[in-house]
PDB file of C-alpha atoms in Angstrom:
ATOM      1  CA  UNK O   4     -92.193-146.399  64.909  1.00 89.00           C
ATOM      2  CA  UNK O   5     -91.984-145.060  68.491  1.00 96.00           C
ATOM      3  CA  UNK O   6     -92.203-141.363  69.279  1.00 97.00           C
ATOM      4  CA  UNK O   7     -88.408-141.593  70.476  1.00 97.00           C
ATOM      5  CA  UNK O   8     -87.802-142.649  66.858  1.00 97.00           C
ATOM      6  CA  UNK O   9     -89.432-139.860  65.545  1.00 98.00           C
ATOM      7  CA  UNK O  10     -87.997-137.365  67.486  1.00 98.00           C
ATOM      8  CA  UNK O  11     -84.108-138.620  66.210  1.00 98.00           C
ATOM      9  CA  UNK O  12     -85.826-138.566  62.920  1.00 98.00           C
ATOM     10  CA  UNK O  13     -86.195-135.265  62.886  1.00 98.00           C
ATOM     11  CA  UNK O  14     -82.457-134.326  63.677  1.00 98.00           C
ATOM     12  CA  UNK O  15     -81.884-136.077  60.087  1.00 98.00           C
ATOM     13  CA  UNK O  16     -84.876-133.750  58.374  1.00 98.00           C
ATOM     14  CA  UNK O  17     -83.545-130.696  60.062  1.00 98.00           C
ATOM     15  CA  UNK O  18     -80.120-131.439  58.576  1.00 98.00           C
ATOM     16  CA  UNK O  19     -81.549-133.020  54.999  1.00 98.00           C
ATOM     17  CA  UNK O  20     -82.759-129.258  54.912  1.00 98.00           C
ATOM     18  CA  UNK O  21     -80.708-127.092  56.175  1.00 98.00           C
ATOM     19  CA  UNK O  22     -77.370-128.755  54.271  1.00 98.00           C
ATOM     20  CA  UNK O  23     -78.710-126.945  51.436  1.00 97.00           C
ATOM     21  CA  UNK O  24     -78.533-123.333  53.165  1.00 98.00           C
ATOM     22  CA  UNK O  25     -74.853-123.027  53.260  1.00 98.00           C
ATOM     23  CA  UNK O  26     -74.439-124.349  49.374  1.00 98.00           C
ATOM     24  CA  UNK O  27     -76.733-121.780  47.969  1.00 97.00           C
ATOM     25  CA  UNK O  28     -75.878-119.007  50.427  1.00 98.00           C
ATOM     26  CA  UNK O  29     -71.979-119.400  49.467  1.00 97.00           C
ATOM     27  CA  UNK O  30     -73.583-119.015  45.870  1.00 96.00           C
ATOM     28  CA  UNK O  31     -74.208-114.877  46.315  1.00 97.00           C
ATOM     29  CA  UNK O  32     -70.537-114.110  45.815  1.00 96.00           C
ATOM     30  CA  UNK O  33     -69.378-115.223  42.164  1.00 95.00           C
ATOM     31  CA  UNK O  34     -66.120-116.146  43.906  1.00 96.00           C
ATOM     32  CA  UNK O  35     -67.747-118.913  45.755  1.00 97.00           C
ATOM     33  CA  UNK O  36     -70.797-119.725  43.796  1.00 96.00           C
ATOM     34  CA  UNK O  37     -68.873-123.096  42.398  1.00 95.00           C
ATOM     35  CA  UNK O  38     -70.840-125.235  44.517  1.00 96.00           C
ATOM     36  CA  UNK O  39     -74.361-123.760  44.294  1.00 96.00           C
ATOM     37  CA  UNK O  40     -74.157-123.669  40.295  1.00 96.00           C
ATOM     38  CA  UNK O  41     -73.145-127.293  40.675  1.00 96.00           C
ATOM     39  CA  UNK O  42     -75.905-128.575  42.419  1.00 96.00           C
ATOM     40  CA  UNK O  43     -78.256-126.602  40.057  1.00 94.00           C
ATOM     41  CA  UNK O  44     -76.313-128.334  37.325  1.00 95.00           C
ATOM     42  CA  UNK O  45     -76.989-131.656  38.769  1.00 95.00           C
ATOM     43  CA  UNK O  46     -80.382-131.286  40.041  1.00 94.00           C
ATOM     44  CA  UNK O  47     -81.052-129.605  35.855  1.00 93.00           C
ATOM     45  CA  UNK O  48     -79.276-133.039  35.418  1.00 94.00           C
ATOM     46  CA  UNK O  49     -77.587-134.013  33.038  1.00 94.00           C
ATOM     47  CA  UNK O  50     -74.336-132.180  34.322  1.00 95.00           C
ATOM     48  CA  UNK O  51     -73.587-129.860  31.320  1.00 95.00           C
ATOM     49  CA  UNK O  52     -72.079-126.634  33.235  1.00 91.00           C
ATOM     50  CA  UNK O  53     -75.303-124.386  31.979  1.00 87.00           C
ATOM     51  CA  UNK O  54     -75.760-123.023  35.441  1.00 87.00           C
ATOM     52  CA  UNK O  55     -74.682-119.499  35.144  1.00 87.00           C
ATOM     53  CA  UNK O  56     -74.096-117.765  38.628  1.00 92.00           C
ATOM     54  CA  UNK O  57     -72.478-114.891  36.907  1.00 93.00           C
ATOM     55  CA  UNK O  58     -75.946-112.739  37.357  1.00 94.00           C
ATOM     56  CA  UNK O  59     -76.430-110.463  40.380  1.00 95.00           C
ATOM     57  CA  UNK O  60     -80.433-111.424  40.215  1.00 96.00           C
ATOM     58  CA  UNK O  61     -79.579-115.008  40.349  1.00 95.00           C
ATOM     59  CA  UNK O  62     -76.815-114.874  43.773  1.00 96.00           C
ATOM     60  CA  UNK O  63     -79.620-112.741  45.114  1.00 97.00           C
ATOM     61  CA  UNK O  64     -82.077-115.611  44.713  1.00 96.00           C
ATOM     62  CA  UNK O  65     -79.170-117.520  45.787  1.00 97.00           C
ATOM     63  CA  UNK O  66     -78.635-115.912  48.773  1.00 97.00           C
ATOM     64  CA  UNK O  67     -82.573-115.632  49.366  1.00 98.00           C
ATOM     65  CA  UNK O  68     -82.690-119.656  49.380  1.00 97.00           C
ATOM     66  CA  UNK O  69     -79.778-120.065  51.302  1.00 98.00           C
ATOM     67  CA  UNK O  70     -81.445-118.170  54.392  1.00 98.00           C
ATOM     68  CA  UNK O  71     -85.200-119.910  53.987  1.00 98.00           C
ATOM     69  CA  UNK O  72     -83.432-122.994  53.884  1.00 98.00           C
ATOM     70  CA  UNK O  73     -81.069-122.983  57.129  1.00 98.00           C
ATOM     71  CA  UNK O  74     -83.756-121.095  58.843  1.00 98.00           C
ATOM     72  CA  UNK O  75     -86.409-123.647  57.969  1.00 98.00           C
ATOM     73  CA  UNK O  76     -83.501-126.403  58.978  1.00 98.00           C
ATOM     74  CA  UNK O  77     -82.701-124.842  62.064  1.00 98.00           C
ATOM     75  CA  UNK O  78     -86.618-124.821  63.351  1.00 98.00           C
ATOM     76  CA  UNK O  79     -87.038-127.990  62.442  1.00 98.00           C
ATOM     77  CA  UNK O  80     -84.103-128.765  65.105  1.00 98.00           C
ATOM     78  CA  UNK O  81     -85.780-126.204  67.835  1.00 98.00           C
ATOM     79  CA  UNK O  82     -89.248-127.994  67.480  1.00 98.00           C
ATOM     80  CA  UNK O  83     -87.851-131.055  67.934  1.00 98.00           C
ATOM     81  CA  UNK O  84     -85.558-129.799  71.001  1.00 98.00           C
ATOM     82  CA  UNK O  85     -88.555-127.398  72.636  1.00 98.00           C
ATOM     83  CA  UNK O  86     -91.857-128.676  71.174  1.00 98.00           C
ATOM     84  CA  UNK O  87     -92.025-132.267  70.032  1.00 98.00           C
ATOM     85  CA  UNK O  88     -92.257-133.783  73.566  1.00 98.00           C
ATOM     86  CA  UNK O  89     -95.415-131.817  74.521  1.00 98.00           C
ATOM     87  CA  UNK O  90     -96.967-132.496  70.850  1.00 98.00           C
ATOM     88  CA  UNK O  91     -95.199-135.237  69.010  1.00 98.00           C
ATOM     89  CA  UNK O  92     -97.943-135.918  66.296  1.00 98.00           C
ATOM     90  CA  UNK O  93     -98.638-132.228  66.054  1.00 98.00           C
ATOM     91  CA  UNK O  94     -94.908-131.547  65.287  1.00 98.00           C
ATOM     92  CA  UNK O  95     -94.830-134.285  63.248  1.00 98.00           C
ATOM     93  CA  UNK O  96     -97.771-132.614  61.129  1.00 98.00           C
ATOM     94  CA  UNK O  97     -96.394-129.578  60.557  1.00 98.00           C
ATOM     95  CA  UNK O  98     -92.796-131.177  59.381  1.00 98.00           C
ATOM     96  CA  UNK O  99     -94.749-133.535  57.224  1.00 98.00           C
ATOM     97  CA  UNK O 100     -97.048-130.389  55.938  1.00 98.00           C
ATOM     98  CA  UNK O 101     -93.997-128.055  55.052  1.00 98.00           C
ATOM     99  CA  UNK O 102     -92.328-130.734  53.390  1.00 98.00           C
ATOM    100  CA  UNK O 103     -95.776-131.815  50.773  1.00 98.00           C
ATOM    101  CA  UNK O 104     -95.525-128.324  50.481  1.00 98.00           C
ATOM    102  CA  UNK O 105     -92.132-127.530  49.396  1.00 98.00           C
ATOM    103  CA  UNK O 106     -92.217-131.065  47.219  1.00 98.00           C
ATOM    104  CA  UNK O 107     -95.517-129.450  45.676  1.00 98.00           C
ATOM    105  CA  UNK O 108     -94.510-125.760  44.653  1.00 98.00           C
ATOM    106  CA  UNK O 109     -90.502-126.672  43.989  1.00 98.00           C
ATOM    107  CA  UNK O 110     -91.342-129.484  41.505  1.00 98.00           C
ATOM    108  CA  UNK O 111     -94.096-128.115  39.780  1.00 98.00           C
ATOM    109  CA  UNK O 112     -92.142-124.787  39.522  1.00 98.00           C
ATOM    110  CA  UNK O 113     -89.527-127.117  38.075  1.00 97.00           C
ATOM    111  CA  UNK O 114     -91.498-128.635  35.452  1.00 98.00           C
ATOM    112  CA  UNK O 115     -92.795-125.298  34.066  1.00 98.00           C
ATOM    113  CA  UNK O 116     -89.451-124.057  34.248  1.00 96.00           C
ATOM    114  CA  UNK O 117     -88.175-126.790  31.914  1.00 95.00           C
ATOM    115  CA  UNK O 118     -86.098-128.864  34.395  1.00 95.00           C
ATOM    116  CA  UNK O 119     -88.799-131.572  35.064  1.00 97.00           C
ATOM    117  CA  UNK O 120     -85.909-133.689  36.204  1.00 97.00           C
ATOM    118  CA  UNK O 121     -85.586-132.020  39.593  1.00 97.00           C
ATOM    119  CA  UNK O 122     -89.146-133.095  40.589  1.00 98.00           C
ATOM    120  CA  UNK O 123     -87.505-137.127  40.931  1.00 98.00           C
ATOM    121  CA  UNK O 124     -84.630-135.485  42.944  1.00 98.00           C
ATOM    122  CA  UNK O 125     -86.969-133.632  45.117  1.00 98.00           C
ATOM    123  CA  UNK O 126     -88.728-136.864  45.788  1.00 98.00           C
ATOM    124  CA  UNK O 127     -85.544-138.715  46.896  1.00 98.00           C
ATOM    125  CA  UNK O 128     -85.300-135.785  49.319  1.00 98.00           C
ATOM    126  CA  UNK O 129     -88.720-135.869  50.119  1.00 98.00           C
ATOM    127  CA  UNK O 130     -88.480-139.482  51.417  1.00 98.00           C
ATOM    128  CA  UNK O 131     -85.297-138.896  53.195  1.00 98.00           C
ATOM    129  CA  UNK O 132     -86.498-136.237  55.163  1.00 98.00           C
ATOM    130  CA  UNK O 133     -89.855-137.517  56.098  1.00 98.00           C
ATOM    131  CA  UNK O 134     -89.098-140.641  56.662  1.00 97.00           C
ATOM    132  CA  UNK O 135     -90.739-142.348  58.997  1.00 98.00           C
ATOM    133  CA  UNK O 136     -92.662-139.208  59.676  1.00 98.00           C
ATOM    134  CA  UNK O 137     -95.175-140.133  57.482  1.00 97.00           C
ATOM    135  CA  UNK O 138     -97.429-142.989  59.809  1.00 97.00           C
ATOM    136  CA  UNK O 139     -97.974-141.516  63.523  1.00 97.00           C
ATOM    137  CA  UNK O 140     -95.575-143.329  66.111  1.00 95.00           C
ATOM    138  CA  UNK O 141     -97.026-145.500  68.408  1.00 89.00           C
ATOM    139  CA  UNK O 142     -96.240-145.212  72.275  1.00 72.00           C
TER     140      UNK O 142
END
């Protein structure tokens, strides 16, 4: 992969990420929670309707996630637009590291939670947004 490649690559991490923020942050009012509690539902698979936004503590959360994950989205995008070109494999790195990180903690957090399921949906995501990330370009 060439270093070009990468750097589009990284528009579709940035996005894989941050397309989440939105979902859970509509999820902190009850009267849009519908799609947050959904993807919960499907990523608790199977769908069964047992996510239950109705809890203040759990739109908080809700909300909580909704911020780390746009912001986490959104600097994905800015080191791609301001950083990559002066360190691609460095940027690459760090998007590689924070994403072994987040597939680490969120699916073992998921199997001692009971919903062991989400850590094969968290490595679909995982190889969508690393992608090609994962072998150094070559330029």
């Amino acid at each position: 992969m060439s270093q070009a490649f990468h750097k589009q690559w990284l528009w579709v991490t940035a996005l894989v990420i941050a397309s989440f923020g939105p979902v859970f942050a509509l999820g902190s009012v009850l009267a849009t929670s519908g799609p947050a509690a959904w993807t919960l539902d499907l990523l608790s698979w199977p769908l069964d309707g047992n996510m239950d936004y109705a809890a203040p503590t759990t739109r908080f959360l809700s909300a909580l996630t909704g911020g780390f994950l746009l912001g986490w989205g959104v600097t994905i995008a800015l080191l791609r637009a301001y950083v990559y070109d002066a360190a691609p494999d460095g940027v690459r790195r760090a998007v590689v590291g924070g994403c072994l990180a987040w597939f680490v903690l969120d699916s073992a957090g998921s199997v001692a939670s009971g919903n062991a399921i989400n850590a094969g949906f968290n490595l679909i995501v995982l190889l969508l947004a690393v992608g090609p990330l994962w072998k150094p370009a070559r330029d």
